[in-house]
Amino acid sequence: MSSSVQRLQETGSALRNALAAQDWAAIGELDLQCRQVVDEAMIDAVDDQAVLRARMQDLLDLYQELVTVCQNEQRRLGAELLQLNQSQQGAKVYQLFG
């Protein structure tokens, strides 16, 4: 396995661990690293194209999972902010009449 494919696998693994821990700061950093490693892997002449293709597919699957988790988190935070906003408005009305 070439070094670029190995780095691709290691970076993908680190990204998967960060996703499992919902470490959003690490995910942001690892996303940048993944982009760089993918660029390097595409430039390098890899002897085993099948291994590269498999690692790229694994990474694509991981990013699809990451997008789904991020969308769910966005919806959850949006609902939480809406509830907080409604609570604050209710508190203001209570203060006016209380």
Short mmCIF file of N, CA, C and O in Angstrom, two decimals:
data_model
loop_
_atom_site.label_atom_id
_atom_site.label_comp_id
_atom_site.label_asym_id
_atom_site.label_seq_id
_atom_site.Cartn_x
_atom_site.Cartn_y
_atom_site.Cartn_z
N MET A 1 0.86 -1.17 0.00
CA MET A 1 0.00 0.00 0.00
C MET A 1 0.90 1.23 0.00
O MET A 1 1.84 1.32 0.77
N SER A 2 0.59 2.19 -0.87
CA SER A 2 1.42 3.39 -0.95
C SER A 2 1.21 4.27 0.28
O SER A 2 0.22 4.14 0.99
N SER A 3 2.15 5.15 0.50
CA SER A 3 2.08 6.00 1.69
C SER A 3 0.88 6.95 1.62
O SER A 3 0.25 7.23 2.64
N SER A 4 0.54 7.43 0.42
CA SER A 4 -0.61 8.34 0.32
C SER A 4 -1.92 7.61 0.61
O SER A 4 -2.82 8.15 1.24
N VAL A 5 -2.02 6.35 0.18
CA VAL A 5 -3.23 5.57 0.47
C VAL A 5 -3.29 5.25 1.96
O VAL A 5 -4.36 5.30 2.57
N GLN A 6 -2.15 4.98 2.55
CA GLN A 6 -2.11 4.71 3.98
C GLN A 6 -2.51 5.96 4.77
O GLN A 6 -3.28 5.87 5.73
N ARG A 7 -2.02 7.13 4.37
CA ARG A 7 -2.42 8.38 5.04
C ARG A 7 -3.91 8.65 4.85
O ARG A 7 -4.58 9.15 5.74
N LEU A 8 -4.42 8.29 3.69
CA LEU A 8 -5.85 8.43 3.42
C LEU A 8 -6.66 7.58 4.40
O LEU A 8 -7.64 8.04 4.98
N GLN A 9 -6.22 6.36 4.60
CA GLN A 9 -6.90 5.45 5.53
C GLN A 9 -6.79 5.97 6.96
O GLN A 9 -7.77 5.95 7.71
N GLU A 10 -5.62 6.43 7.36
CA GLU A 10 -5.42 6.92 8.73
C GLU A 10 -6.25 8.18 8.99
O GLU A 10 -6.86 8.32 10.06
N THR A 11 -6.28 9.08 8.03
CA THR A 11 -7.05 10.31 8.20
C THR A 11 -8.54 10.00 8.26
O THR A 11 -9.27 10.57 9.08
N GLY A 12 -8.99 9.08 7.43
CA GLY A 12 -10.40 8.67 7.46
C GLY A 12 -10.76 8.03 8.79
O GLY A 12 -11.84 8.29 9.33
N SER A 13 -9.86 7.23 9.32
CA SER A 13 -10.10 6.60 10.62
C SER A 13 -10.18 7.64 11.72
O SER A 13 -11.06 7.57 12.60
N ALA A 14 -9.29 8.62 11.70
CA ALA A 14 -9.32 9.70 12.69
C ALA A 14 -10.61 10.51 12.57
O ALA A 14 -11.21 10.90 13.57
N LEU A 15 -11.05 10.73 11.34
CA LEU A 15 -12.30 11.47 11.12
C LEU A 15 -13.49 10.68 11.65
O LEU A 15 -14.38 11.24 12.29
N ARG A 16 -13.48 9.37 11.45
CA ARG A 16 -14.57 8.53 11.96
C ARG A 16 -14.61 8.57 13.50
O ARG A 16 -15.68 8.65 14.10
N ASN A 17 -13.43 8.54 14.13
CA ASN A 17 -13.38 8.62 15.59
C ASN A 17 -13.88 9.97 16.09
O ASN A 17 -14.59 10.04 17.10
N ALA A 18 -13.51 11.04 15.41
CA ALA A 18 -13.98 12.37 15.80
C ALA A 18 -15.49 12.48 15.63
O ALA A 18 -16.17 13.10 16.45
N LEU A 19 -16.01 11.87 14.58
CA LEU A 19 -17.46 11.88 14.36
C LEU A 19 -18.17 11.12 15.48
O LEU A 19 -19.18 11.57 15.99
N ALA A 20 -17.62 9.98 15.85
CA ALA A 20 -18.23 9.18 16.93
C ALA A 20 -18.25 9.97 18.24
O ALA A 20 -19.19 9.85 19.02
N ALA A 21 -17.22 10.79 18.46
CA ALA A 21 -17.13 11.59 19.69
C ALA A 21 -17.83 12.94 19.53
O ALA A 21 -17.91 13.71 20.49
N GLN A 22 -18.34 13.21 18.34
CA GLN A 22 -18.94 14.51 18.00
C GLN A 22 -18.01 15.65 18.38
O GLN A 22 -18.43 16.67 18.95
N ASP A 23 -16.75 15.49 18.04
CA ASP A 23 -15.72 16.50 18.27
C ASP A 23 -15.66 17.38 17.01
O ASP A 23 -14.89 17.12 16.08
N TRP A 24 -16.50 18.42 17.00
CA TRP A 24 -16.69 19.22 15.79
C TRP A 24 -15.42 19.99 15.41
O TRP A 24 -15.15 20.17 14.22
N ALA A 25 -14.64 20.42 16.40
CA ALA A 25 -13.39 21.13 16.10
C ALA A 25 -12.41 20.19 15.39
O ALA A 25 -11.80 20.56 14.38
N ALA A 26 -12.29 18.97 15.90
CA ALA A 26 -11.40 17.99 15.26
C ALA A 26 -11.90 17.63 13.87
O ALA A 26 -11.10 17.44 12.95
N ILE A 27 -13.21 17.53 13.71
CA ILE A 27 -13.78 17.20 12.40
C ILE A 27 -13.41 18.27 11.38
O ILE A 27 -13.04 17.96 10.25
N GLY A 28 -13.47 19.54 11.78
CA GLY A 28 -13.10 20.62 10.88
C GLY A 28 -11.64 20.52 10.45
O GLY A 28 -11.32 20.68 9.26
N GLU A 29 -10.76 20.24 11.38
CA GLU A 29 -9.34 20.11 11.06
C GLU A 29 -9.09 18.88 10.20
O GLU A 29 -8.32 18.93 9.23
N LEU A 30 -9.72 17.77 10.56
CA LEU A 30 -9.52 16.54 9.80
C LEU A 30 -10.10 16.62 8.40
O LEU A 30 -9.59 16.00 7.47
N ASP A 31 -11.15 17.41 8.24
CA ASP A 31 -11.71 17.61 6.91
C ASP A 31 -10.67 18.25 6.00
O ASP A 31 -10.49 17.82 4.85
N LEU A 32 -9.99 19.27 6.50
CA LEU A 32 -8.93 19.91 5.71
C LEU A 32 -7.82 18.93 5.40
O LEU A 32 -7.31 18.89 4.27
N GLN A 33 -7.44 18.12 6.38
CA GLN A 33 -6.39 17.12 6.16
C GLN A 33 -6.83 16.10 5.12
O GLN A 33 -6.03 15.70 4.26
N CYS A 34 -8.09 15.68 5.18
CA CYS A 34 -8.59 14.71 4.21
C CYS A 34 -8.51 15.27 2.79
O CYS A 34 -8.13 14.56 1.86
N ARG A 35 -8.85 16.53 2.64
CA ARG A 35 -8.78 17.15 1.32
C ARG A 35 -7.36 17.14 0.78
O ARG A 35 -7.13 16.85 -0.39
N GLN A 36 -6.41 17.46 1.65
CA GLN A 36 -5.00 17.45 1.24
C GLN A 36 -4.54 16.04 0.89
O GLN A 36 -3.85 15.84 -0.12
N VAL A 37 -4.91 15.08 1.71
CA VAL A 37 -4.48 13.70 1.48
C VAL A 37 -5.11 13.14 0.20
O VAL A 37 -4.46 12.42 -0.56
N VAL A 38 -6.37 13.50 -0.06
CA VAL A 38 -7.02 13.05 -1.31
C VAL A 38 -6.29 13.64 -2.50
O VAL A 38 -6.01 12.94 -3.48
N ASP A 39 -5.95 14.93 -2.43
CA ASP A 39 -5.20 15.56 -3.52
C ASP A 39 -3.87 14.85 -3.75
O ASP A 39 -3.50 14.58 -4.89
N GLU A 40 -3.17 14.54 -2.67
CA GLU A 40 -1.88 13.85 -2.78
C GLU A 40 -2.07 12.46 -3.39
O GLU A 40 -1.29 12.04 -4.24
N ALA A 41 -3.09 11.74 -2.94
CA ALA A 41 -3.33 10.39 -3.45
C ALA A 41 -3.67 10.41 -4.93
O ALA A 41 -3.29 9.50 -5.68
N MET A 42 -4.37 11.45 -5.37
CA MET A 42 -4.74 11.55 -6.79
C MET A 42 -3.51 11.88 -7.65
O MET A 42 -3.46 11.47 -8.81
N ILE A 43 -2.56 12.59 -7.08
CA ILE A 43 -1.35 12.96 -7.83
C ILE A 43 -0.36 11.80 -7.89
O ILE A 43 0.25 11.55 -8.91
N ASP A 44 -0.23 11.11 -6.75
CA ASP A 44 0.72 9.99 -6.68
C ASP A 44 0.33 8.89 -7.67
O ASP A 44 -0.84 8.61 -7.87
N ALA A 45 1.34 8.31 -8.24
CA ALA A 45 1.10 7.15 -9.10
C ALA A 45 0.97 5.92 -8.20
O ALA A 45 1.95 5.42 -7.68
N VAL A 46 -0.24 5.48 -7.99
CA VAL A 46 -0.50 4.37 -7.09
C VAL A 46 -0.45 3.07 -7.91
O VAL A 46 -1.08 2.97 -8.96
N ASP A 47 0.30 2.12 -7.39
CA ASP A 47 0.43 0.84 -8.08
C ASP A 47 -0.88 0.06 -8.07
O ASP A 47 -1.23 -0.59 -9.04
N ASP A 48 -1.57 0.10 -6.96
CA ASP A 48 -2.79 -0.67 -6.81
C ASP A 48 -4.01 0.26 -6.83
O ASP A 48 -4.43 0.78 -5.79
N GLN A 49 -4.56 0.47 -7.99
CA GLN A 49 -5.71 1.36 -8.15
C GLN A 49 -6.93 0.84 -7.40
O GLN A 49 -7.75 1.63 -6.93
N ALA A 50 -7.04 -0.47 -7.27
CA ALA A 50 -8.20 -1.05 -6.57
C ALA A 50 -8.20 -0.65 -5.09
O ALA A 50 -9.25 -0.35 -4.52
N VAL A 51 -7.02 -0.62 -4.47
CA VAL A 51 -6.92 -0.23 -3.06
C VAL A 51 -7.28 1.25 -2.92
O VAL A 51 -8.03 1.63 -2.02
N LEU A 52 -6.76 2.08 -3.82
CA LEU A 52 -7.09 3.51 -3.79
C LEU A 52 -8.59 3.71 -3.97
O LEU A 52 -9.22 4.48 -3.24
N ARG A 53 -9.17 3.00 -4.90
CA ARG A 53 -10.61 3.12 -5.15
C ARG A 53 -11.41 2.72 -3.91
O ARG A 53 -12.38 3.39 -3.53
N ALA A 54 -10.98 1.66 -3.24
CA ALA A 54 -11.68 1.19 -2.03
C ALA A 54 -11.57 2.22 -0.91
O ALA A 54 -12.55 2.51 -0.22
N ARG A 55 -10.39 2.80 -0.71
CA ARG A 55 -10.20 3.82 0.33
C ARG A 55 -11.03 5.06 0.01
O ARG A 55 -11.60 5.68 0.91
N MET A 56 -11.07 5.45 -1.25
CA MET A 56 -11.86 6.62 -1.64
C MET A 56 -13.35 6.36 -1.42
O MET A 56 -14.08 7.24 -0.97
N GLN A 57 -13.80 5.13 -1.70
CA GLN A 57 -15.20 4.79 -1.46
C GLN A 57 -15.51 4.81 0.03
O GLN A 57 -16.57 5.29 0.44
N ASP A 58 -14.59 4.29 0.84
CA ASP A 58 -14.76 4.34 2.30
C ASP A 58 -14.90 5.78 2.77
O ASP A 58 -15.75 6.10 3.61
N LEU A 59 -14.06 6.64 2.23
CA LEU A 59 -14.09 8.05 2.61
C LEU A 59 -15.40 8.71 2.15
O LEU A 59 -15.99 9.49 2.89
N LEU A 60 -15.85 8.37 0.97
CA LEU A 60 -17.12 8.90 0.47
C LEU A 60 -18.28 8.46 1.37
O LEU A 60 -19.14 9.27 1.72
N ASP A 61 -18.28 7.20 1.76
CA ASP A 61 -19.32 6.69 2.67
C ASP A 61 -19.27 7.43 4.01
O ASP A 61 -20.31 7.79 4.57
N LEU A 62 -18.06 7.67 4.50
CA LEU A 62 -17.90 8.39 5.76
C LEU A 62 -18.44 9.81 5.65
O LEU A 62 -19.13 10.30 6.54
N TYR A 63 -18.14 10.48 4.54
CA TYR A 63 -18.64 11.84 4.36
C TYR A 63 -20.16 11.88 4.24
O TYR A 63 -20.80 12.82 4.72
N GLN A 64 -20.75 10.87 3.63
CA GLN A 64 -22.21 10.82 3.57
C GLN A 64 -22.79 10.68 4.98
O GLN A 64 -23.79 11.34 5.31
N GLU A 65 -22.16 9.86 5.79
CA GLU A 65 -22.59 9.71 7.19
C GLU A 65 -22.39 11.02 7.94
O GLU A 65 -23.26 11.45 8.72
N LEU A 66 -21.28 11.68 7.70
CA LEU A 66 -20.98 12.95 8.36
C LEU A 66 -22.01 14.01 7.99
O LEU A 66 -22.48 14.75 8.87
N VAL A 67 -22.39 14.08 6.74
CA VAL A 67 -23.40 15.05 6.31
C VAL A 67 -24.73 14.77 7.00
O VAL A 67 -25.39 15.69 7.50
N THR A 68 -25.11 13.52 7.10
CA THR A 68 -26.36 13.15 7.76
C THR A 68 -26.33 13.54 9.24
O THR A 68 -27.30 14.13 9.75
N VAL A 69 -25.23 13.25 9.92
CA VAL A 69 -25.11 13.60 11.33
C VAL A 69 -25.15 15.11 11.50
O VAL A 69 -25.82 15.63 12.42
N CYS A 70 -24.47 15.84 10.64
CA CYS A 70 -24.47 17.31 10.73
C CYS A 70 -25.86 17.89 10.49
O CYS A 70 -26.27 18.82 11.18
N GLN A 71 -26.58 17.34 9.53
CA GLN A 71 -27.94 17.82 9.28
C GLN A 71 -28.84 17.55 10.47
O GLN A 71 -29.66 18.41 10.85
N ASN A 72 -28.71 16.39 11.08
CA ASN A 72 -29.51 16.07 12.27
C ASN A 72 -29.16 17.00 13.42
O ASN A 72 -30.04 17.47 14.15
N GLU A 73 -27.87 17.26 13.60
CA GLU A 73 -27.43 18.17 14.66
C GLU A 73 -27.93 19.59 14.40
O GLU A 73 -28.35 20.29 15.32
N GLN A 74 -27.92 20.00 13.15
CA GLN A 74 -28.42 21.33 12.79
C GLN A 74 -29.90 21.45 13.12
O GLN A 74 -30.35 22.46 13.68
N ARG A 75 -30.67 20.42 12.79
CA ARG A 75 -32.11 20.45 13.11
C ARG A 75 -32.33 20.48 14.62
O ARG A 75 -33.19 21.20 15.12
N ARG A 76 -31.56 19.68 15.35
CA ARG A 76 -31.70 19.64 16.81
C ARG A 76 -31.39 21.00 17.42
O ARG A 76 -32.14 21.51 18.25
N LEU A 77 -30.29 21.62 16.97
CA LEU A 77 -29.92 22.94 17.50
C LEU A 77 -30.93 24.01 17.10
O LEU A 77 -31.24 24.90 17.89
N GLY A 78 -31.46 23.91 15.89
CA GLY A 78 -32.48 24.85 15.45
C GLY A 78 -33.72 24.76 16.33
O GLY A 78 -34.28 25.79 16.73
N ALA A 79 -34.14 23.54 16.63
CA ALA A 79 -35.32 23.36 17.50
C ALA A 79 -35.03 23.88 18.90
O ALA A 79 -35.89 24.51 19.53
N GLU A 80 -33.82 23.64 19.37
CA GLU A 80 -33.44 24.13 20.70
C GLU A 80 -33.42 25.65 20.75
O GLU A 80 -33.91 26.26 21.71
N LEU A 81 -32.91 26.28 19.72
CA LEU A 81 -32.89 27.75 19.66
C LEU A 81 -34.29 28.32 19.56
O LEU A 81 -34.60 29.35 20.18
N LEU A 82 -35.15 27.65 18.80
CA LEU A 82 -36.55 28.10 18.69
C LEU A 82 -37.24 28.03 20.04
O LEU A 82 -37.92 28.96 20.46
N GLN A 83 -37.02 26.94 20.75
CA GLN A 83 -37.62 26.78 22.08
C GLN A 83 -37.08 27.83 23.04
O GLN A 83 -37.83 28.41 23.83
N LEU A 84 -35.79 28.10 22.99
CA LEU A 84 -35.19 29.11 23.84
C LEU A 84 -35.77 30.50 23.54
O LEU A 84 -36.10 31.25 24.45
N ASN A 85 -35.91 30.80 22.26
CA ASN A 85 -36.48 32.08 21.85
C ASN A 85 -37.92 32.22 22.34
O ASN A 85 -38.32 33.27 22.85
N GLN A 86 -38.70 31.16 22.23
CA GLN A 86 -40.08 31.20 22.70
C GLN A 86 -40.14 31.37 24.22
O GLN A 86 -41.00 32.08 24.74
N SER A 87 -39.22 30.73 24.92
CA SER A 87 -39.17 30.86 26.38
C SER A 87 -38.83 32.29 26.78
O SER A 87 -39.41 32.83 27.73
N GLN A 88 -37.90 32.90 26.07
CA GLN A 88 -37.52 34.27 26.38
C GLN A 88 -38.68 35.23 26.11
O GLN A 88 -38.91 36.16 26.88
N GLN A 89 -39.41 35.00 25.04
CA GLN A 89 -40.56 35.85 24.75
C GLN A 89 -41.64 35.68 25.81
O GLN A 89 -42.26 36.66 26.23
N GLY A 90 -41.83 34.46 26.27
CA GLY A 90 -42.80 34.22 27.34
C GLY A 90 -42.38 34.89 28.63
O GLY A 90 -43.21 35.44 29.36
N ALA A 91 -41.09 34.89 28.91
CA ALA A 91 -40.58 35.54 30.13
C ALA A 91 -40.79 37.05 30.05
O ALA A 91 -41.11 37.69 31.06
N LYS A 92 -40.63 37.62 28.87
CA LYS A 92 -40.83 39.07 28.70
C LYS A 92 -42.29 39.43 28.94
O LYS A 92 -42.58 40.44 29.60
N VAL A 93 -43.20 38.62 28.43
CA VAL A 93 -44.63 38.87 28.63
C VAL A 93 -44.96 38.74 30.12
O VAL A 93 -45.68 39.56 30.68
N TYR A 94 -44.42 37.76 30.78
CA TYR A 94 -44.64 37.56 32.20
C TYR A 94 -44.14 38.76 32.99
O TYR A 94 -44.80 39.21 33.92
N GLN A 95 -42.97 39.31 32.61
CA GLN A 95 -42.41 40.47 33.30
C GLN A 95 -43.29 41.71 33.11
O GLN A 95 -43.44 42.52 34.01
N LEU A 96 -43.89 41.82 31.93
CA LEU A 96 -44.76 42.97 31.66
C LEU A 96 -46.00 42.96 32.54
O LEU A 96 -46.48 43.99 33.00
N PHE A 97 -46.53 41.77 32.77
CA PHE A 97 -47.78 41.66 33.52
C PHE A 97 -47.59 41.14 34.94
O PHE A 97 -48.54 41.00 35.69
N GLY A 98 -46.34 40.84 35.31
CA GLY A 98 -46.11 40.22 36.61
C GLY A 98 -45.67 41.20 37.60
O GLY A 98 -45.87 41.79 38.48
#
